[in-house]
Tab-separated table of C-alpha atoms in Angstrom:
chain	number	residue	atom	x	y	z
A	1445	MET	CA	18.868	-27.381	-65.594
A	1446	ASN	CA	15.337	-28.754	-65.784
A	1447	TYR	CA	16.165	-30.967	-62.813
A	1448	VAL	CA	17.216	-27.965	-60.748
A	1449	ILE	CA	14.025	-26.068	-61.665
A	1450	ARG	CA	11.880	-29.076	-60.702
A	1451	ARG	CA	13.679	-29.338	-57.352
A	1452	MET	CA	13.156	-25.622	-56.652
A	1453	LYS	CA	9.421	-25.880	-57.442
A	1454	LYS	CA	9.097	-28.908	-55.198
A	1455	HIS	CA	10.841	-27.113	-52.346
A	1456	LEU	CA	8.677	-23.999	-52.830
A	1457	TYR	CA	5.369	-25.891	-52.789
A	1458	CYS	CA	6.313	-28.237	-49.951
A	1459	THR	CA	7.663	-25.596	-47.535
A	1460	PRO	CA	4.879	-24.642	-45.097
A	1461	LEU	CA	3.897	-20.994	-45.228
A	1462	PRO	CA	3.686	-18.926	-42.028
A	1463	SER	CA	0.354	-19.214	-40.290
A	1464	THR	CA	-2.134	-16.830	-41.894
A	1465	ARG	CA	-3.805	-16.477	-38.538
A	1466	THR	CA	-0.589	-15.394	-36.830
A	1467	MET	CA	0.249	-12.916	-39.608
A	1468	GLU	CA	-3.257	-11.471	-39.445
A	1469	ASN	CA	-3.149	-11.145	-35.668
A	1470	SER	CA	0.227	-9.460	-35.634
A	1471	THR	CA	-1.048	-6.970	-38.221
A	1472	HIS	CA	-4.489	-6.124	-36.893
A	1473	PHE	CA	-4.541	-6.552	-33.106
A	1474	LYS	CA	-3.455	-3.121	-31.960
A	1475	VAL	CA	-5.953	-3.009	-29.070
A	1476	PHE	CA	-7.505	-5.286	-26.465
A	1477	ARG	CA	-11.199	-5.209	-25.649
A	1478	LEU	CA	-12.185	-5.257	-21.964
A	1479	ALA	CA	-15.323	-7.386	-22.142
A	1480	ALA	CA	-16.157	-7.346	-18.419
A	1481	TYR	CA	-17.807	-3.924	-18.720
A	1482	GLY	CA	-20.548	-5.377	-20.922
A	1483	ASP	CA	-23.697	-3.412	-21.704
A	1484	ILE	CA	-24.714	-1.776	-18.425
A	1485	GLY	CA	-26.914	0.920	-19.950
A	1486	GLN	CA	-27.831	3.876	-17.746
A	1487	MET	CA	-26.420	2.096	-14.675
A	1488	LYS	CA	-22.975	3.272	-15.811
A	1489	TYR	CA	-23.673	6.699	-14.279
A	1490	CYS	CA	-24.460	5.119	-10.924
A	1491	TYR	CA	-21.310	2.971	-11.066
A	1492	PHE	CA	-19.288	6.011	-12.117
A	1493	ALA	CA	-20.525	7.978	-9.087
A	1494	VAL	CA	-19.682	5.118	-6.706
A	1495	VAL	CA	-16.207	4.656	-8.196
A	1496	THR	CA	-15.529	8.414	-8.071
A	1497	VAL	CA	-16.501	8.608	-4.395
A	1498	LEU	CA	-14.335	5.575	-3.553
A	1499	TYR	CA	-11.349	7.049	-5.371
A	1500	PHE	CA	-11.795	10.404	-3.629
A	1501	VAL	CA	-11.973	8.738	-0.196
A	1502	ILE	CA	-8.882	6.628	-0.940
A	1503	ILE	CA	-6.890	9.699	-2.011
A	1504	LEU	CA	-8.090	11.739	0.978
A	1505	ALA	CA	-7.453	9.033	3.611
A	1506	ASN	CA	-4.027	7.964	2.366
A	1507	ALA	CA	-2.828	11.492	1.588
A	1508	LEU	CA	-3.931	12.655	5.065
A	1509	LEU	CA	-1.885	9.971	6.839
A	1510	ILE	CA	1.123	10.496	4.556
A	1511	GLY	CA	1.003	14.218	5.351
A	1512	VAL	CA	0.568	13.634	9.091
A	1513	ILE	CA	3.517	11.208	9.263
A	1514	CYS	CA	5.719	13.602	7.273
A	1515	ILE	CA	4.750	16.686	9.321
A	1516	GLU	CA	4.650	15.240	12.835
A	1517	ARG	CA	8.205	14.675	14.115
A	1518	SER	CA	7.053	12.253	16.818
A	1519	LEU	CA	6.058	9.844	14.016
A	1520	HIS	CA	9.506	9.821	12.413
A	1521	GLU	CA	10.112	6.273	13.636
A	1522	PRO	CA	10.688	3.120	11.558
A	1523	MET	CA	7.202	1.688	12.080
A	1524	TYR	CA	5.463	4.882	10.919
A	1525	LEU	CA	7.862	5.436	8.022
A	1526	PHE	CA	7.073	1.934	6.767
A	1527	LEU	CA	3.389	2.784	7.098
A	1528	CYS	CA	3.976	5.941	5.074
A	1529	ALA	CA	5.576	3.836	2.317
A	1530	LEU	CA	2.542	1.526	2.456
A	1531	PHE	CA	0.128	4.439	1.989
A	1532	VAL	CA	2.181	5.868	-0.903
A	1533	ASN	CA	2.053	2.493	-2.641
A	1534	GLN	CA	-1.712	2.304	-2.164
A	1535	LEU	CA	-2.146	5.670	-3.858
A	1536	TYR	CA	0.094	4.434	-6.682
A	1537	GLY	CA	-1.917	1.215	-7.155
A	1538	SER	CA	-5.292	2.979	-6.996
A	1539	THR	CA	-4.143	5.419	-9.675
A	1540	GLY	CA	-3.370	2.431	-11.899
A	1541	LEU	CA	-7.035	1.388	-11.819
A	1542	PHE	CA	-9.501	4.155	-10.959
A	1543	PRO	CA	-8.885	6.759	-13.717
A	1544	ALA	CA	-9.125	4.036	-16.392
A	1545	LEU	CA	-12.168	2.491	-14.685
A	1546	MET	CA	-13.948	5.855	-14.604
A	1547	PHE	CA	-13.086	6.512	-18.251
A	1548	TYR	CA	-14.326	3.159	-19.567
A	1549	LEU	CA	-17.539	3.293	-17.534
A	1550	LEU	CA	-18.599	6.395	-19.473
A	1551	SER	CA	-16.960	5.521	-22.786
A	1552	ASP	CA	-18.838	3.985	-25.711
A	1553	THR	CA	-15.906	1.671	-26.397
A	1554	GLN	CA	-13.862	-0.447	-24.020
A	1555	ASP	CA	-10.843	-0.820	-26.298
A	1556	ILE	CA	-7.449	-0.327	-24.686
A	1557	SER	CA	-4.222	0.075	-26.649
A	1558	LEU	CA	-1.481	-2.518	-26.228
A	1559	LEU	CA	0.887	0.117	-24.870
A	1560	TYR	CA	-1.515	1.347	-22.199
A	1561	CYS	CA	-2.488	-2.245	-21.386
A	1562	TYR	CA	1.143	-3.165	-20.683
A	1563	LEU	CA	1.586	0.032	-18.678
A	1564	GLN	CA	-1.441	-0.834	-16.556
A	1565	ILE	CA	-0.152	-4.377	-16.004
A	1566	TYR	CA	3.189	-2.971	-14.887
A	1567	VAL	CA	1.613	-0.486	-12.456
A	1568	LEU	CA	-0.799	-3.012	-10.923
A	1569	TYR	CA	1.790	-5.783	-10.640
A	1570	THR	CA	4.419	-3.500	-9.099
A	1571	TYR	CA	1.752	-2.270	-6.687
A	1572	GLY	CA	0.917	-5.839	-5.677
A	1573	LEU	CA	4.491	-7.001	-5.182
A	1574	THR	CA	5.532	-3.762	-3.434
A	1575	GLU	CA	2.568	-4.157	-1.070
A	1576	PHE	CA	3.677	-7.660	-0.115
A	1577	SER	CA	7.278	-6.423	0.242
A	1578	ASN	CA	6.226	-3.515	2.472
A	1579	LEU	CA	4.153	-5.821	4.663
A	1580	SER	CA	7.109	-8.210	4.903
A	1581	VAL	CA	9.428	-5.364	5.957
A	1582	MET	CA	6.866	-4.255	8.535
A	1583	SER	CA	6.745	-7.773	9.986
A	1584	TYR	CA	10.561	-7.733	10.270
A	1585	ASP	CA	10.353	-4.381	12.055
A	1586	ARG	CA	7.840	-5.808	14.540
A	1587	TYR	CA	10.067	-8.861	15.044
A	1588	ILE	CA	13.095	-6.687	15.912
A	1589	SER	CA	10.988	-4.414	18.144
A	1590	ILE	CA	9.513	-7.262	20.201
A	1591	CYS	CA	12.358	-9.791	20.197
A	1592	TYR	CA	15.301	-7.350	20.469
A	1593	PRO	CA	13.894	-4.212	22.137
A	1594	LEU	CA	17.239	-3.054	23.567
A	1595	GLN	CA	19.028	-3.313	20.205
A	1596	TYR	CA	16.113	-1.951	18.149
A	1597	ASN	CA	17.462	1.573	17.637
A	1598	ASN	CA	20.899	0.252	16.733
A	1599	ILE	CA	19.478	-2.192	14.185
A	1600	MET	CA	16.725	-0.067	12.631
A	1601	THR	CA	18.825	2.995	11.808
A	1602	PRO	CA	17.560	5.645	9.322
A	1603	LYS	CA	19.846	4.211	6.626
A	1604	ILE	CA	18.485	0.690	7.152
A	1605	VAL	CA	14.891	1.962	7.086
A	1606	LEU	CA	15.471	3.910	3.869
A	1607	GLY	CA	17.315	0.945	2.335
A	1608	LEU	CA	14.475	-1.470	3.121
A	1609	ILE	CA	11.872	0.889	1.636
A	1610	LEU	CA	13.906	1.427	-1.551
A	1611	LEU	CA	14.649	-2.293	-1.829
A	1612	SER	CA	10.924	-3.103	-1.724
A	1613	TRP	CA	10.238	-0.766	-4.653
A	1614	LEU	CA	13.323	-1.584	-6.760
A	1615	TYR	CA	12.858	-5.336	-6.342
A	1616	SER	CA	9.257	-5.048	-7.520
A	1617	PHE	CA	10.085	-2.759	-10.464
A	1618	PHE	CA	12.897	-5.036	-11.670
A	1619	LEU	CA	10.958	-8.296	-11.382
A	1620	ASN	CA	7.924	-6.928	-13.220
A	1621	ALA	CA	10.033	-5.246	-15.908
A	1622	ILE	CA	11.157	-8.739	-16.948
A	1623	ILE	CA	7.528	-9.932	-17.058
A	1624	ILE	CA	6.529	-7.038	-19.335
A	1625	SER	CA	9.575	-7.459	-21.599
A	1626	LEU	CA	8.677	-11.118	-22.150
A	1627	SER	CA	5.038	-10.256	-22.931
A	1628	LEU	CA	5.923	-7.467	-25.371
A	1629	ARG	CA	7.324	-9.968	-27.897
A	1630	LEU	CA	4.078	-11.982	-28.139
A	1631	GLN	CA	1.671	-12.147	-31.087
A	1632	PHE	CA	-1.993	-12.731	-30.350
A	1633	CYS	CA	-4.800	-14.989	-31.583
A	1634	GLY	CA	-7.501	-12.845	-29.996
A	1635	ASN	CA	-7.976	-9.500	-28.316
A	1636	VAL	CA	-10.897	-9.950	-25.906
A	1637	LEU	CA	-10.075	-9.865	-22.173
A	1638	ASP	CA	-12.863	-10.788	-19.759
A	1639	ARG	CA	-11.549	-8.218	-17.302
A	1640	LEU	CA	-12.120	-4.645	-16.102
A	1641	TYR	CA	-8.391	-4.059	-16.433
A	1642	CYS	CA	-5.399	-5.708	-18.091
A	1643	ASP	CA	-3.588	-8.532	-16.333
A	1644	ASN	CA	-0.607	-10.451	-17.651
A	1645	TYR	CA	-2.055	-13.946	-17.260
A	1646	SER	CA	-5.104	-13.120	-19.405
A	1647	VAL	CA	-2.924	-11.431	-22.043
A	1648	VAL	CA	-0.514	-14.379	-22.294
A	1649	LYS	CA	-3.458	-16.784	-22.708
A	1650	LEU	CA	-4.381	-14.965	-25.941
A	1651	ALA	CA	-0.912	-15.462	-27.452
A	1652	CYS	CA	-0.324	-17.431	-30.666
A	1653	SER	CA	3.445	-17.415	-30.230
A	1654	ASN	CA	5.473	-19.587	-27.880
A	1655	THR	CA	4.918	-18.671	-24.221
A	1656	THR	CA	7.403	-21.110	-22.652
A	1657	LEU	CA	9.673	-18.311	-21.434
A	1658	ASN	CA	6.703	-16.464	-19.937
A	1659	ASN	CA	5.597	-19.594	-18.086
A	1660	ILE	CA	9.092	-20.343	-16.797
A	1661	TRP	CA	9.632	-16.787	-15.587
A	1662	GLY	CA	6.160	-16.798	-14.050
A	1663	LEU	CA	7.157	-19.791	-11.909
A	1664	VAL	CA	10.552	-18.270	-11.070
A	1665	GLY	CA	8.987	-14.906	-10.201
A	1666	THR	CA	6.359	-16.571	-8.011
A	1667	ALA	CA	9.032	-18.567	-6.171
A	1668	LEU	CA	11.165	-15.440	-5.664
A	1669	SER	CA	8.203	-13.391	-4.485
A	1670	PHE	CA	7.109	-16.091	-2.050
A	1671	SER	CA	10.609	-16.637	-0.648
A	1672	CYS	CA	11.350	-12.897	-0.297
A	1673	THR	CA	8.024	-11.770	1.158
A	1674	ILE	CA	5.815	-14.510	2.600
A	1675	CYS	CA	8.585	-16.664	4.114
A	1676	PRO	CA	10.205	-13.789	6.089
A	1677	THR	CA	6.760	-12.746	7.330
A	1678	ILE	CA	5.964	-16.262	8.553
A	1679	TYR	CA	9.384	-16.544	10.218
A	1680	SER	CA	8.956	-13.159	11.944
A	1681	TYR	CA	5.597	-14.087	13.431
A	1682	VAL	CA	6.731	-17.536	14.520
A	1683	ARG	CA	9.589	-15.904	16.440
A	1684	ILE	CA	7.254	-13.246	17.887
A	1685	LEU	CA	4.880	-15.981	19.047
A	1686	GLN	CA	7.750	-17.896	20.691
A	1687	ILE	CA	8.865	-14.763	22.566
A	1688	CYS	CA	5.320	-13.883	23.642
A	1689	LEU	CA	4.741	-17.321	25.120
A	1690	LYS	CA	7.698	-16.751	27.456
A	1691	SER	CA	7.094	-13.078	28.190
A	1692	SER	CA	5.105	-10.975	30.634
A	1693	LYS	CA	1.530	-9.833	30.154
A	1694	GLU	CA	2.713	-6.317	29.216
A	1695	THR	CA	4.914	-7.671	26.411
A	1696	LYS	CA	2.059	-9.785	25.100
A	1697	GLN	CA	-0.244	-6.747	25.133
A	1698	LYS	CA	2.320	-4.650	23.272
A	1699	ALA	CA	2.768	-7.377	20.673
A	1700	PHE	CA	-0.979	-7.724	20.262
A	1701	ASN	CA	-1.532	-3.963	19.823
A	1702	THR	CA	1.215	-3.508	17.232
A	1703	CYS	CA	0.825	-6.771	15.321
A	1704	THR	CA	-2.968	-6.969	14.996
A	1705	PRO	CA	-3.314	-4.157	12.412
A	1706	HIS	CA	-0.429	-5.587	10.405
A	1707	ILE	CA	-1.854	-9.127	10.385
A	1708	ALA	CA	-5.276	-7.750	9.396
A	1709	SER	CA	-3.678	-5.793	6.516
A	1710	LEU	CA	-1.743	-8.837	5.358
A	1711	LEU	CA	-4.785	-11.128	5.411
A	1712	ASN	CA	-6.949	-8.517	3.701
A	1713	PHE	CA	-4.516	-7.946	0.839
A	1714	SER	CA	-3.624	-11.645	0.487
A	1715	SER	CA	-7.316	-12.515	0.197
A	1716	GLY	CA	-7.800	-9.963	-2.581
A	1717	TRP	CA	-4.774	-11.237	-4.506
A	1718	LEU	CA	-5.975	-14.830	-4.064
A	1719	PHE	CA	-9.362	-13.908	-5.558
A	1720	VAL	CA	-7.613	-12.603	-8.700
A	1721	ILE	CA	-5.409	-15.704	-9.047
A	1722	LEU	CA	-8.360	-18.099	-8.634
A	1723	GLN	CA	-10.468	-16.226	-11.191
A	1724	GLY	CA	-7.629	-16.426	-13.702
A	1725	ARG	CA	-7.071	-20.168	-13.232
A	1726	TYR	CA	-10.645	-21.426	-12.838
A	1727	ASP	CA	-13.910	-20.890	-14.646
A	1728	THR	CA	-16.078	-18.518	-12.585
A	1729	ALA	CA	-18.828	-18.013	-15.171
A	1730	HIS	CA	-21.347	-19.535	-12.745
A	1731	LEU	CA	-20.820	-16.650	-10.300
A	1732	PRO	CA	-23.003	-13.503	-10.570
A	1733	PRO	CA	-21.240	-10.854	-12.701
A	1734	ILE	CA	-21.334	-8.266	-9.909
A	1735	LEU	CA	-19.634	-10.702	-7.503
A	1736	ARG	CA	-16.920	-11.530	-10.058
A	1737	THR	CA	-16.313	-7.819	-10.578
A	1738	ILE	CA	-16.016	-7.125	-6.836
A	1739	LEU	CA	-13.579	-10.011	-6.374
A	1740	LEU	CA	-11.471	-8.770	-9.303
A	1741	VAL	CA	-11.016	-5.261	-7.893
A	1742	TYR	CA	-11.003	-6.174	-4.178
A	1743	PHE	CA	-7.212	-5.986	-3.797
A	1744	LEU	CA	-7.199	-2.518	-5.429
A	1745	ILE	CA	-10.087	-1.014	-3.452
A	1746	CYS	CA	-10.363	-2.589	0.012
A	1747	PRO	CA	-6.732	-2.365	1.270
A	1748	PRO	CA	-6.350	1.333	0.290
A	1749	LEU	CA	-9.677	2.030	2.053
A	1750	PHE	CA	-9.233	-0.335	4.975
A	1751	ASN	CA	-5.607	0.337	6.001
A	1752	PRO	CA	-5.699	4.122	6.597
A	1753	ILE	CA	-8.909	3.850	8.597
A	1754	MET	CA	-7.670	0.897	10.650
A	1755	TYR	CA	-4.231	2.354	11.409
A	1756	GLY	CA	-5.722	5.779	12.064
A	1757	ILE	CA	-8.135	4.345	14.640
A	1758	ARG	CA	-6.038	1.554	16.167
A	1759	MET	CA	-2.727	3.408	16.640
A	1760	ALA	CA	-2.984	6.079	19.341
A	1761	LYS	CA	0.002	8.163	18.178
A	1762	ILE	CA	-1.389	8.446	14.635
A	1763	ARG	CA	-4.854	9.258	15.962
A	1764	GLN	CA	-3.493	12.014	18.218
A	1765	ALA	CA	-1.275	13.396	15.442
A	1766	CYS	CA	-4.261	13.531	13.063
A	1767	LYS	CA	-6.281	15.496	15.618
A	1768	LYS	CA	-3.365	17.881	16.140
A	1769	VAL	CA	-2.842	18.490	12.421
A	1770	LEU	CA	-6.563	18.898	11.673
A	1771	ARG	CA	-6.874	21.529	14.433
A	1772	LEU	CA	-4.227	23.726	12.774
């Protein structure tokens, strides 16, 4: 009996206890702190005014073009319907950032609950992937229009157009739902994010628990996103270029007029997303804080501002439809 008791004591004292740090984190970290706001003093009112104006312009510009495309029957064509989906997504993404940004600029605390943090990650990530998907679908539409003009109406039927738009959204929602579900199980060693908003990479870096599954799915998701969005876009433009080299001057001009805004949108958004990825992977402390902040929010501010203005000016049918609607 004494032998058994001694063995039990030995087992009890030799078995490692759960990490106190992990237990403490899982108990106390109910919020994240967004450290990028810092102490900006009275300048917060100036920043708040600028952000409010930007948000108002984004809502006005995108909502105007969405309304014009929906109202004007002459714009009920695949290219303009894809543009409408692009503008809707930009409103969705902007709403994931601006209200929170405006709130925290005026707030005395920059703490964000875990639930709202994950919700913001989901909104911003689905916005980003849906944007790439929409731009990929638009490149496919341009490819069919230029390379198969006689079969275009037979290929790009209303059902196909609606299916491509829904697929872009559903694919993004599903892929990012897995990312969030993997992050929800994590316990954290810290709660300070050097960001203006929540992003999954920064959150996972704070985790005490095993993040192998998150890393694996991150690689898988990146590969899927690249193969389903960037690769089709590259293929579409390679084929368009091949056709243009063999075609008449009129065909080249048509391709240039319709593809230039799309390429500009793609490069603009890709640059903004690249800025975010580079800031997450590399130390950018040597950069001025204002520059780091601009680069962080570029993909959420510039495309929603840039695209409606560019498409509204560059595309004659949209420009004429806007004038017609505004005269009513």
